[in-house]
Short mmCIF file of C-alpha atoms and ligand atoms in Angstrom, two decimals:
data_model
loop_
_atom_site.label_atom_id
_atom_site.label_comp_id
_atom_site.label_asym_id
_atom_site.label_seq_id
_atom_site.Cartn_x
_atom_site.Cartn_y
_atom_site.Cartn_z
CA MET V 1356 7.28 29.32 13.99
CA LEU V 1357 4.84 26.98 15.91
CA ARG V 1358 6.67 23.71 14.83
CA LYS V 1359 10.42 23.68 13.78
CA LYS V 1360 10.83 20.86 11.38
CA LEU V 1361 13.13 17.94 12.30
CA ILE V 1362 15.08 15.86 9.78
CA ALA V 1363 16.38 12.92 11.37
CA GLY V 1364 18.64 10.11 9.96
CA ASN V 1365 18.08 6.49 11.32
CA TRP V 1366 21.05 4.72 10.16
CA LYS V 1367 19.96 1.58 11.53
CA MET V 1368 22.43 -1.36 11.73
CA ASN V 1369 24.70 0.07 9.09
CA GLY V 1370 28.29 1.48 9.09
CA LEU V 1371 31.64 0.76 10.59
CA LEU V 1372 33.83 3.32 12.49
CA SER V 1373 35.47 4.83 9.21
CA ASP V 1374 32.15 5.07 7.53
CA GLY V 1375 30.29 6.58 10.40
CA GLN V 1376 32.83 9.14 10.95
CA LYS V 1377 33.02 10.18 7.33
CA LEU V 1378 29.27 10.56 6.93
CA ALA V 1379 28.89 12.48 10.16
CA LYS V 1380 31.73 14.78 9.20
CA GLN V 1381 30.31 15.40 5.88
CA ILE V 1382 26.75 16.11 7.50
CA ALA V 1383 28.28 18.50 10.09
CA VAL V 1384 30.30 20.41 7.56
CA GLU V 1385 27.10 20.82 5.21
CA VAL V 1386 24.93 21.84 7.91
CA LYS V 1387 27.26 24.36 9.35
CA ALA V 1388 27.67 26.02 5.91
CA LEU V 1389 23.93 25.90 5.08
CA LYS V 1390 22.37 26.92 8.30
CA PRO V 1391 19.01 25.03 7.50
CA ALA V 1392 15.80 26.21 8.75
CA CYS V 1393 15.17 22.98 10.32
CA ASP V 1394 16.88 20.86 13.27
CA VAL V 1395 18.94 18.03 12.33
CA LEU V 1396 19.66 14.50 13.95
CA VAL V 1397 21.48 11.40 13.33
CA CYS V 1398 20.97 8.36 14.95
CA PRO V 1399 23.81 5.87 14.37
CA PRO V 1400 24.24 2.28 15.98
CA PHE V 1401 25.47 2.18 19.52
CA THR V 1402 29.01 1.29 18.33
CA LEU V 1403 29.38 4.64 16.38
CA LEU V 1404 27.86 7.05 19.00
CA THR V 1405 31.07 8.10 20.45
CA THR V 1406 32.81 8.54 17.13
CA VAL V 1407 29.82 10.35 15.40
CA LYS V 1408 29.67 12.70 18.65
CA LYS V 1409 33.14 13.71 17.96
CA ALA V 1410 32.73 14.14 14.30
CA LEU V 1411 29.73 16.37 15.03
CA ARG V 1412 31.56 18.59 17.29
CA GLY V 1413 31.05 22.39 16.67
CA SER V 1414 27.93 21.82 14.42
CA LYS V 1415 24.45 21.92 15.45
CA VAL V 1416 23.70 18.25 14.35
CA MET V 1417 22.16 16.22 17.31
CA LEU V 1418 23.00 12.90 18.14
CA GLY V 1419 20.47 10.02 18.86
CA ALA V 1420 20.40 6.25 19.49
CA GLN V 1421 17.84 3.67 18.13
CA ASP V 1422 16.59 1.98 21.26
CA CYS V 1423 17.37 1.81 25.04
CA HIS V 1424 16.38 -0.45 27.96
CA VAL V 1425 13.94 0.56 30.67
CA GLU V 1426 16.29 0.21 33.49
CA GLU V 1427 19.02 2.69 34.61
CA LYS V 1428 21.58 -0.32 35.09
CA GLY V 1429 21.87 -3.85 36.02
CA ALA V 1430 21.90 -7.43 34.95
CA HIS V 1431 20.52 -6.93 31.35
CA THR V 1432 23.15 -8.53 28.91
CA GLY V 1433 23.35 -6.90 25.58
CA ASP V 1434 21.28 -3.91 26.59
CA ILE V 1435 21.86 -0.12 26.77
CA SER V 1436 20.31 2.09 29.44
CA PRO V 1437 18.92 5.51 28.71
CA VAL V 1438 21.45 6.99 31.38
CA GLN V 1439 24.35 5.53 29.34
CA LEU V 1440 23.11 6.98 26.25
CA LYS V 1441 22.78 10.47 27.88
CA ASP V 1442 26.41 9.97 29.18
CA ALA V 1443 27.58 9.18 25.65
CA GLY V 1444 26.24 12.31 24.54
CA CYS V 1445 22.82 11.37 23.01
CA ASP V 1446 20.10 14.08 22.72
CA TYR V 1447 17.45 11.79 21.44
CA VAL V 1448 16.40 8.03 21.33
CA ILE V 1449 14.21 6.29 18.84
CA LEU V 1450 11.71 4.04 20.53
CA GLY V 1451 9.10 1.54 19.19
CA HIS V 1452 10.41 1.38 15.53
CA SER V 1453 8.41 -1.16 13.63
CA GLU V 1454 11.65 -3.17 13.19
CA ARG V 1455 11.92 -3.33 16.83
CA ARG V 1456 8.29 -4.10 17.28
CA ALA V 1457 8.57 -7.10 14.79
CA ASP V 1458 11.97 -8.31 15.41
CA HIS V 1459 11.81 -8.04 19.28
CA GLY V 1460 8.21 -8.15 20.09
CA GLU V 1461 8.14 -4.83 21.56
CA THR V 1462 4.74 -3.85 22.82
CA ASN V 1463 3.02 -0.40 23.24
CA ALA V 1464 3.50 -0.89 27.11
CA LEU V 1465 7.14 -1.58 26.69
CA VAL V 1466 7.73 1.46 24.27
CA LYS V 1467 5.98 3.57 26.77
CA ALA V 1468 7.98 2.42 29.67
CA LYS V 1469 11.10 2.90 27.79
CA ALA V 1470 9.96 6.33 26.81
CA GLN V 1471 9.37 7.29 30.36
CA ALA V 1472 12.84 5.97 31.49
CA ALA V 1473 14.44 7.83 28.58
CA LEU V 1474 12.76 11.16 29.56
CA GLU V 1475 13.78 10.76 33.15
CA ALA V 1476 17.48 10.21 31.96
CA GLY V 1477 17.01 13.57 30.20
CA LEU V 1478 16.79 12.26 26.65
CA LYS V 1479 14.29 13.29 24.21
CA VAL V 1480 12.30 10.49 22.36
CA ILE V 1481 10.93 9.77 19.05
CA ILE V 1482 8.12 7.29 19.34
CA CYS V 1483 7.41 5.33 16.14
CA VAL V 1484 3.80 4.12 15.11
CA GLY V 1485 2.47 2.91 11.93
CA GLU V 1486 0.25 0.40 10.21
CA THR V 1487 1.02 -2.81 8.12
CA LEU V 1488 -0.13 -3.11 4.54
CA GLN V 1489 -2.76 -5.69 5.67
CA GLU V 1490 -4.16 -3.11 8.06
CA ARG V 1491 -4.05 -0.22 5.62
CA GLU V 1492 -5.80 -2.53 3.01
CA SER V 1493 -8.54 -3.55 5.40
CA GLY V 1494 -9.31 0.18 6.23
CA LYS V 1495 -7.80 0.08 9.86
CA ALA V 1496 -4.74 2.39 9.44
CA LEU V 1497 -6.23 5.30 11.58
CA GLU V 1498 -7.64 2.91 14.21
CA VAL V 1499 -4.08 1.07 14.56
CA VAL V 1500 -2.17 4.23 14.66
CA GLU V 1501 -4.46 5.93 17.17
CA LYS V 1502 -4.11 2.85 19.54
CA GLN V 1503 -0.32 2.82 19.24
CA VAL V 1504 -0.15 6.46 19.83
CA LYS V 1505 -2.50 6.35 23.03
CA ALA V 1506 -0.80 3.23 24.49
CA SER V 1507 3.01 4.24 23.60
CA LEU V 1508 3.01 7.80 24.53
CA PRO V 1509 4.68 8.51 27.92
CA ASN V 1510 2.43 10.01 30.62
CA ASN V 1511 4.68 13.27 31.15
CA ALA V 1512 4.95 14.01 27.27
CA THR V 1513 5.65 17.55 26.38
CA ALA V 1514 6.08 19.05 22.95
CA SER V 1515 9.74 19.76 23.73
CA THR V 1516 10.64 16.20 24.85
CA VAL V 1517 8.36 13.84 22.57
CA VAL V 1518 8.33 13.56 18.82
CA ILE V 1519 6.02 11.09 17.02
CA ALA V 1520 7.21 9.44 13.86
CA TYR V 1521 4.44 8.01 11.50
CA GLU V 1522 6.00 5.35 9.63
CA PRO V 1523 3.76 3.02 7.69
CA VAL V 1524 5.39 -0.39 7.71
CA TRP V 1525 4.77 -1.00 4.05
CA ALA V 1526 6.77 2.02 3.20
CA ILE V 1527 9.89 1.32 5.21
CA GLY V 1528 12.87 0.38 2.94
CA THR V 1529 10.43 -0.75 0.14
CA GLY V 1530 10.73 2.48 -2.16
CA LYS V 1531 6.92 2.79 -1.78
CA THR V 1532 5.92 6.16 0.06
CA ALA V 1533 2.49 7.14 1.50
CA THR V 1534 1.04 9.78 -1.00
CA PRO V 1535 1.25 13.31 0.68
CA THR V 1536 -2.69 13.22 1.20
CA ASP V 1537 -2.67 9.80 2.76
CA ALA V 1538 0.22 10.56 5.08
CA GLU V 1539 -1.40 13.97 6.06
CA GLU V 1540 -4.79 12.16 6.73
CA VAL V 1541 -2.85 9.95 9.34
CA HIS V 1542 -0.70 12.95 10.78
CA ALA V 1543 -3.86 15.12 11.31
CA HIS V 1544 -5.52 12.15 13.03
CA ILE V 1545 -2.66 11.55 15.28
CA ARG V 1546 -2.83 15.32 16.15
CA LYS V 1547 -6.53 14.94 17.10
CA VAL V 1548 -5.69 12.05 19.22
CA LEU V 1549 -3.02 14.01 20.83
CA VAL V 1550 -5.40 16.80 21.83
CA HIS V 1551 -7.24 14.17 23.95
CA LYS V 1552 -4.08 12.81 25.32
CA THR V 1553 -2.09 16.08 26.03
CA GLY V 1554 -4.49 18.95 25.64
CA LYS V 1555 -4.72 21.40 22.77
CA ILE V 1556 -1.50 23.46 23.28
CA VAL V 1557 0.90 20.45 23.56
CA ALA V 1558 -0.85 18.74 20.71
CA SER V 1559 -0.46 21.87 18.51
CA ARG V 1560 3.33 22.01 19.17
CA MET V 1561 4.26 18.47 19.06
CA LYS V 1562 6.47 17.36 16.11
CA ILE V 1563 5.00 14.53 13.98
CA LEU V 1564 7.56 13.13 11.58
CA TYR V 1565 6.82 11.00 8.47
CA GLY V 1566 9.12 8.02 7.73
CA GLY V 1567 8.99 5.50 5.00
CA SER V 1568 11.22 5.95 1.65
CA MET V 1569 11.44 9.47 1.99
CA LYS V 1570 14.06 10.74 -0.43
CA PRO V 1571 15.03 13.96 -2.06
CA ALA V 1572 12.50 13.53 -4.83
CA ASN V 1573 9.52 13.18 -2.49
CA ALA V 1574 10.54 15.20 0.44
CA ALA V 1575 9.32 18.61 -0.44
CA GLU V 1576 5.64 17.61 -1.04
CA LEU V 1577 5.48 15.42 1.91
CA LEU V 1578 7.06 18.16 4.26
CA SER V 1579 4.72 20.82 2.73
CA GLN V 1580 1.74 19.21 4.39
CA PRO V 1581 0.31 21.07 7.34
CA ASP V 1582 0.89 18.30 10.07
CA ILE V 1583 4.24 16.85 8.65
CA ASP V 1584 6.87 18.31 10.61
CA GLY V 1585 10.02 16.53 9.43
CA GLY V 1586 11.22 13.15 8.55
CA LEU V 1587 12.72 9.96 9.93
CA ILE V 1588 14.94 8.90 7.10
CA GLY V 1589 16.36 5.53 6.73
CA GLY V 1590 18.01 4.54 3.49
CA ALA V 1591 18.52 8.18 2.12
CA SER V 1592 20.25 9.10 5.39
CA LEU V 1593 23.27 6.91 4.61
CA LYS V 1594 24.32 9.19 1.75
CA ALA V 1595 25.29 12.58 2.85
CA GLU V 1596 24.31 14.12 -0.39
CA ASP V 1597 20.71 12.67 -0.20
CA PHE V 1598 20.30 13.62 3.58
CA ILE V 1599 21.46 17.03 2.96
CA ALA V 1600 19.11 17.58 -0.07
CA ILE V 1601 16.16 16.52 2.21
CA VAL V 1602 17.48 18.81 5.09
CA ASN V 1603 17.40 21.62 2.47
CA LYS V 1604 13.54 20.83 1.57
CA ALA V 1605 12.41 21.15 5.10
CA LYS V 1606 11.55 24.81 5.42
P1 PGA T 2903 13.53 4.25 5.01
O1 PGA T 2903 13.44 3.81 6.56
O2 PGA T 2903 13.58 5.65 4.83
O3 PGA T 2903 14.64 3.40 4.64
O4 PGA T 2903 12.16 3.69 4.48
C1 PGA T 2903 12.70 4.72 7.58
C2 PGA T 2903 12.81 4.33 8.77
O5 PGA T 2903 12.52 2.99 9.00
O6 PGA T 2903 13.04 4.88 9.89
#
């Protein structure tokens, strides 16, 4: 298989220790029993990383965080470094999520610097891109996403260390999903951009996830598109049953 699918849960700022442990255990048990065709990743908030890591022990479910700082250590109150995430047992870190771009003014240049720091720390990265509703309605979706991919991708991107997530901002947490055709159009465009940035071989192997109100009812159709290589799931990743239902649709 050229690109094994990846189903990643983005828990965002949700969950206390007991919830996180329970959810992670349920996912771990199900994944162990089902042996899905795809890779599975959960990205809890920082406070749950250690607890979730323990709950996932013995399963193939991977652990990720939702952001990191550029520096390895130092005077950055409230921040977490990629080295600390690696030390906590993380495999992945999500970077440049639209909520971070909007709430914390993260720029493409910062996302790229964070990605490079995370790769150096031995983490894999999921770089998020996506247009707003206004940008889509003015016909600029492809242009905006292309610019984000070009400027956020780390220099040393490889297909085994970098994943792109296309998440139209208007579809996140809204219940509105891009149609499979519209999503595929953007994914195929991202792949073309990657050919220029990384060369044909890396571009053909790099995973491009879709995110934005993916749920059991729409996952199969989205995941059957030729350039959709998995999902970054927010709301539906907080219920083990829904998350596992999506995992089962990723063939
Ligand atoms: P959603 O979030 O599935 O709740 O729309 C996806 C994301 O923001 O990663």
